[in-house]
CSV table of C-alpha atoms in Angstrom, one decimal:
chain,number,residue,atom,x,y,z
A,22,MET,CA,-42.5,-91.3,7.2
A,23,GLU,CA,-45.2,-88.8,6.5
A,24,PHE,CA,-45.4,-87.8,2.8
A,25,ASP,CA,-44.1,-84.4,1.7
A,26,LEU,CA,-45.4,-83.1,-1.5
A,27,GLU,CA,-42.3,-80.9,-2.0
A,28,ASP,CA,-39.9,-83.6,-0.7
A,29,PRO,CA,-41.0,-87.1,-1.3
A,30,LEU,CA,-37.9,-88.8,-0.8
A,31,PRO,CA,-36.0,-89.5,2.5
A,32,PRO,CA,-33.7,-86.9,3.8
A,33,SER,CA,-30.5,-87.0,1.9
A,34,ASN,CA,-27.9,-84.8,0.3
A,35,GLU,CA,-28.7,-86.6,-3.2
A,36,ASN,CA,-32.3,-85.7,-3.0
A,37,PHE,CA,-32.6,-83.5,-6.1
A,38,PRO,CA,-30.4,-85.6,-8.5
A,39,SER,CA,-32.4,-88.6,-7.2
A,40,LEU,CA,-35.7,-86.9,-8.2
A,41,PHE,CA,-34.5,-86.0,-11.7
A,42,LYS,CA,-33.6,-89.7,-12.2
A,43,MET,CA,-36.7,-90.8,-10.6
A,44,GLU,CA,-38.9,-88.7,-12.7
A,45,ILE,CA,-37.8,-90.3,-16.0
A,46,ASP,CA,-38.9,-93.9,-14.7
A,47,GLN,CA,-42.6,-92.3,-13.9
A,48,MET,CA,-43.1,-90.7,-17.3
A,49,PRO,CA,-46.2,-91.9,-19.1
A,50,SER,CA,-45.6,-93.8,-22.4
A,51,LYS,CA,-45.5,-91.9,-25.6
A,52,THR,CA,-48.7,-93.3,-26.8
A,53,TYR,CA,-50.6,-92.6,-23.6
A,54,SER,CA,-52.0,-89.1,-24.5
A,55,GLN,CA,-53.4,-90.6,-27.6
A,56,ALA,CA,-56.4,-91.9,-25.4
A,57,PHE,CA,-57.4,-88.3,-24.7
A,58,THR,CA,-57.0,-87.0,-28.3
A,59,SER,CA,-58.0,-89.7,-30.7
A,60,GLN,CA,-61.4,-89.6,-32.1
A,61,ALA,CA,-62.1,-93.0,-30.7
A,62,SER,CA,-62.1,-91.7,-27.2
A,63,ALA,CA,-64.9,-89.6,-28.1
A,64,ASN,CA,-67.1,-92.2,-29.7
A,65,LEU,CA,-70.9,-91.8,-28.5
A,66,SER,CA,-71.2,-95.6,-28.2
A,67,VAL,CA,-68.4,-95.8,-25.8
A,68,ARG,CA,-69.8,-93.0,-23.7
A,69,HIS,CA,-73.1,-94.6,-23.7
A,70,GLU,CA,-71.7,-97.8,-22.5
A,71,MET,CA,-69.8,-96.0,-19.5
A,72,ASP,CA,-72.7,-94.1,-18.3
A,73,GLY,CA,-74.0,-97.1,-16.4
A,74,LYS,CA,-70.5,-97.6,-14.8
A,75,LEU,CA,-69.9,-94.0,-13.2
A,76,TRP,CA,-69.7,-95.7,-9.8
A,77,ILE,CA,-66.4,-97.1,-10.8
A,78,PHE,CA,-65.0,-93.8,-11.3
A,79,ARG,CA,-66.5,-92.6,-8.2
A,80,LEU,CA,-64.7,-95.6,-6.5
A,81,VAL,CA,-61.3,-95.0,-7.9
A,82,ALA,CA,-61.7,-91.4,-6.8
A,83,ILE,CA,-62.4,-92.3,-3.3
A,84,ALA,CA,-59.7,-94.9,-3.2
A,85,CYS,CA,-57.0,-92.3,-4.4
A,86,VAL,CA,-58.4,-90.0,-1.9
A,87,SER,CA,-58.1,-92.8,0.8
A,88,LEU,CA,-54.6,-93.6,-0.1
A,89,ALA,CA,-53.5,-90.0,0.0
A,90,LEU,CA,-54.9,-89.5,3.4
A,91,LYS,CA,-53.0,-92.7,4.4
A,92,MET,CA,-49.6,-90.8,3.5
A,93,ARG,CA,-50.4,-88.0,5.7
A,94,LYS,CA,-51.1,-87.5,9.3
A,95,THR,CA,-54.8,-86.2,9.5
A,96,GLU,CA,-57.9,-86.6,11.4
A,97,PHE,CA,-59.9,-86.4,8.2
A,98,SER,CA,-61.3,-89.8,7.1
A,99,VAL,CA,-62.4,-91.0,3.7
A,100,PHE,CA,-65.6,-92.0,5.5
A,101,ASP,CA,-66.7,-88.5,6.1
A,102,LEU,CA,-66.2,-87.9,2.3
A,103,ILE,CA,-68.5,-90.8,1.6
A,104,GLN,CA,-71.1,-89.7,4.1
A,105,ASP,CA,-71.1,-86.0,2.9
A,106,GLY,CA,-71.2,-86.9,-1.0
A,107,GLY,CA,-73.8,-89.7,-0.6
A,108,PHE,CA,-71.7,-92.4,-2.1
A,109,MET,CA,-72.3,-96.1,-0.8
A,110,PHE,CA,-69.2,-98.0,-0.5
A,111,ASP,CA,-68.2,-100.1,2.2
A,112,SER,CA,-64.5,-100.4,3.7
A,113,ALA,CA,-63.8,-103.8,2.1
A,114,THR,CA,-64.7,-102.3,-1.3
A,115,ILE,CA,-62.7,-99.3,-1.1
A,116,GLN,CA,-59.4,-101.5,0.1
A,117,ARG,CA,-60.0,-103.9,-2.8
A,118,MET,CA,-59.8,-100.9,-5.0
A,119,GLU,CA,-56.7,-99.4,-3.1
A,120,MET,CA,-54.8,-102.7,-3.8
A,121,LEU,CA,-55.7,-102.3,-7.5
A,122,ILE,CA,-54.3,-98.8,-7.7
A,123,LEU,CA,-51.3,-99.8,-5.7
A,124,GLY,CA,-50.7,-102.6,-7.9
A,125,ALA,CA,-50.7,-100.6,-11.1
A,126,LEU,CA,-48.5,-98.1,-9.5
A,127,LYS,CA,-46.2,-100.9,-8.3
A,128,TRP,CA,-46.3,-99.5,-4.9
A,129,ARG,CA,-44.5,-96.3,-5.9
A,130,MET,CA,-46.5,-93.9,-3.8
A,131,ARG,CA,-43.8,-91.3,-3.5
A,132,SER,CA,-44.0,-90.0,-7.0
A,133,ALA,CA,-42.1,-87.2,-8.6
A,134,ASN,CA,-44.3,-84.1,-9.2
A,135,PRO,CA,-43.8,-80.5,-10.3
A,136,PHE,CA,-43.7,-79.1,-6.7
A,137,CYS,CA,-40.8,-81.5,-5.8
A,138,PHE,CA,-38.5,-79.4,-8.2
A,139,MET,CA,-39.9,-75.8,-7.1
A,140,ASN,CA,-37.1,-75.3,-4.3
A,141,TYR,CA,-34.4,-76.3,-6.6
A,142,PHE,CA,-35.4,-73.8,-9.4
A,143,ILE,CA,-36.4,-71.0,-7.0
A,144,THR,CA,-32.4,-71.0,-5.9
A,145,PHE,CA,-31.6,-69.8,-9.6
A,146,LEU,CA,-33.1,-66.3,-8.3
A,147,LYS,CA,-30.3,-66.2,-5.9
A,148,SER,CA,-32.7,-64.4,-3.5
A,149,ASN,CA,-32.9,-64.5,0.4
A,150,ASN,CA,-36.1,-62.4,0.3
A,151,LYS,CA,-38.4,-64.9,1.9
A,152,PRO,CA,-41.7,-62.9,1.3
A,153,SER,CA,-41.0,-62.4,-2.4
A,154,VAL,CA,-39.9,-65.9,-3.0
A,155,GLU,CA,-42.9,-67.4,-1.4
A,156,GLN,CA,-45.1,-65.0,-3.3
A,157,LEU,CA,-43.6,-66.4,-6.5
A,158,LYS,CA,-43.8,-70.0,-5.3
A,159,GLN,CA,-47.6,-69.3,-4.5
A,160,ARG,CA,-48.1,-68.0,-7.9
A,161,ALA,CA,-46.4,-70.8,-9.6
A,162,THR,CA,-48.4,-73.3,-7.3
A,163,GLU,CA,-51.7,-71.4,-8.7
A,164,ILE,CA,-50.4,-71.9,-12.5
A,165,ILE,CA,-49.5,-75.6,-11.8
A,166,LEU,CA,-52.8,-76.5,-10.6
A,167,LYS,CA,-54.6,-74.3,-13.1
A,168,ALA,CA,-52.7,-76.1,-16.0
A,169,GLN,CA,-52.8,-79.6,-14.7
A,170,ASN,CA,-55.9,-80.8,-16.9
A,171,ASP,CA,-54.1,-79.7,-20.0
A,172,VAL,CA,-53.4,-82.9,-22.1
A,173,LYS,CA,-50.6,-81.3,-23.8
A,174,LEU,CA,-48.5,-81.3,-20.7
A,175,LEU,CA,-48.2,-84.9,-20.2
A,176,LYS,CA,-45.3,-85.2,-22.6
A,177,PHE,CA,-43.3,-82.9,-20.3
A,178,LYS,CA,-41.5,-84.1,-17.2
A,179,PRO,CA,-42.5,-82.7,-13.8
A,180,SER,CA,-39.4,-80.8,-13.5
A,181,ILE,CA,-39.9,-79.0,-16.9
A,182,ILE,CA,-43.5,-78.2,-15.6
A,183,SER,CA,-42.1,-76.7,-12.6
A,184,ALA,CA,-39.3,-74.4,-14.1
A,185,SER,CA,-42.1,-73.3,-16.7
A,186,ALA,CA,-44.6,-72.3,-13.9
A,187,LEU,CA,-41.9,-70.7,-12.1
A,188,LEU,CA,-40.9,-68.6,-15.3
A,189,CYS,CA,-44.5,-67.7,-15.8
A,190,ALA,CA,-44.6,-66.5,-12.1
A,191,VAL,CA,-41.4,-64.4,-12.4
A,192,ASN,CA,-43.0,-63.1,-15.7
A,193,ASP,CA,-46.1,-62.1,-13.7
A,194,LEU,CA,-44.5,-60.6,-10.7
A,195,SER,CA,-41.0,-59.5,-11.4
A,196,PRO,CA,-40.6,-59.1,-15.2
A,197,PHE,CA,-37.2,-57.6,-14.8
A,198,GLN,CA,-35.8,-60.9,-13.5
A,199,PHE,CA,-37.3,-62.9,-16.4
A,200,PRO,CA,-34.2,-62.9,-18.7
A,201,SER,CA,-31.9,-64.1,-16.1
A,202,PHE,CA,-34.1,-66.7,-14.7
A,203,ARG,CA,-34.9,-68.1,-18.2
A,204,ASN,CA,-31.2,-68.3,-19.1
A,205,ALA,CA,-30.2,-69.9,-15.7
A,206,VAL,CA,-32.8,-72.6,-16.3
A,207,CYS,CA,-31.7,-73.1,-19.9
A,208,SER,CA,-28.1,-73.9,-18.8
A,209,CYS,CA,-29.2,-76.4,-16.2
A,210,SER,CA,-27.7,-79.6,-16.9
A,211,TYR,CA,-31.0,-81.5,-15.9
A,212,VAL,CA,-33.2,-79.3,-18.3
A,213,ASP,CA,-33.8,-79.7,-21.9
A,214,LYS,CA,-33.8,-76.5,-23.5
A,215,GLU,CA,-36.5,-77.0,-26.1
A,216,ASP,CA,-38.8,-78.9,-24.0
A,217,PHE,CA,-38.6,-76.1,-21.4
A,218,LEU,CA,-39.2,-73.3,-23.9
A,219,LEU,CA,-42.2,-75.3,-25.5
A,220,CYS,CA,-43.7,-76.2,-22.1
A,221,TYR,CA,-43.6,-72.5,-21.1
A,222,GLU,CA,-45.4,-71.4,-24.0
A,223,HIS,CA,-48.2,-73.8,-23.3
A,224,ILE,CA,-48.4,-73.1,-19.6
A,225,GLN,CA,-48.2,-69.3,-20.5
A,226,GLU,CA,-51.4,-69.9,-22.5
A,227,VAL,CA,-53.3,-71.2,-19.6
A,228,ALA,CA,-51.8,-68.8,-17.0
A,229,THR,CA,-52.6,-65.6,-18.7
A,230,GLU,CA,-56.3,-66.6,-18.9
A,231,GLY,CA,-58.3,-64.3,-16.7
A,232,TYR,CA,-54.9,-63.0,-15.3
A,233,GLU,CA,-53.3,-59.5,-15.6
A,234,SER,CA,-49.5,-59.6,-14.9
A,235,LEU,CA,-47.9,-56.7,-13.1
A,236,TRP,CA,-46.2,-55.7,-16.2
A,237,ALA,CA,-49.3,-55.5,-18.0
A,238,ARG,CA,-51.2,-53.5,-15.3
A,239,THR,CA,-48.3,-51.0,-15.1
A,240,SER,CA,-48.1,-50.6,-18.9
A,241,SER,CA,-51.8,-49.9,-19.0
A,242,SER,CA,-51.3,-47.1,-16.4
A,243,CYS,CA,-47.8,-46.1,-17.0
A,244,THR,CA,-47.1,-43.6,-14.1
A,245,PRO,CA,-43.9,-42.7,-12.4
A,246,VAL,CA,-45.6,-44.3,-9.3
A,247,ASN,CA,-46.3,-47.6,-10.9
A,248,VAL,CA,-43.2,-47.9,-12.5
A,249,LEU,CA,-41.5,-47.4,-9.2
A,250,ASP,CA,-43.7,-50.2,-7.7
A,251,VAL,CA,-42.4,-52.7,-10.4
A,252,HIS,CA,-39.0,-51.8,-9.8
A,253,VAL,CA,-39.4,-52.2,-6.0
A,254,LEU,CA,-40.8,-55.6,-6.2
A,255,SER,CA,-38.3,-56.9,-8.8
A,256,SER,CA,-35.5,-55.3,-6.7
A,257,SER,CA,-36.8,-57.2,-3.5
A,258,ILE,CA,-36.3,-60.5,-5.1
A,259,SER,CA,-32.8,-59.7,-6.3
A,260,GLY,CA,-31.8,-57.4,-3.6
A,261,SER,CA,-29.9,-59.9,-1.5
A,262,LYS,CA,-27.6,-60.7,-4.5
A,263,SER,CA,-26.6,-57.2,-4.9
A,264,SER,CA,-26.0,-56.8,-1.3
A,265,LYS,CA,-23.4,-59.3,-1.1
């Protein structure tokens, strides 16, 4: 079965409970992030030693892309990447690295990620307005991709990151929905409230860099027309709820 980033498990009515259970087993150890923050990792002698082994990182990257391509139905080949990038690795070398990666992952290729939980948390808005919902999901996706290199997020579960990114998106695009969505997520039995709010603070810092929210744009030029635009966008998301 082809891998689906938003739904990695086989079709089942118990998918979301299974995902929340699965993500716990796939969390990194508590000491994992120390490798990125400790002074030892920045030691110049270590960096100098690794300079001559950059090919290893390139091989790992290519093997990861190759494995990802095998999980999806695509005409694109990893050898297209090798030719375009000038990397000289034969298929046997790439396959050996693939086996090393699969062994380290214990062959668990259908991992839980923030995108798996987006459809679950988006229902907390109780909206049937698909364009507005898709707009929120798109903004949340942008936030997740922008924040993915932040080492501070390693301690948070993928579901927490997903909910936090969606809350940031709601704050940007539909600020009037912010309190109700935040309270709904905090009340969710799968969510640790303290982790959620702390993760939101971290992601919000990253998300706001170079991005002006709808509320901020309206506040800077507060005219009746602009205020009405914000109200209409927020109402479009919650409109289906009030029409019932």
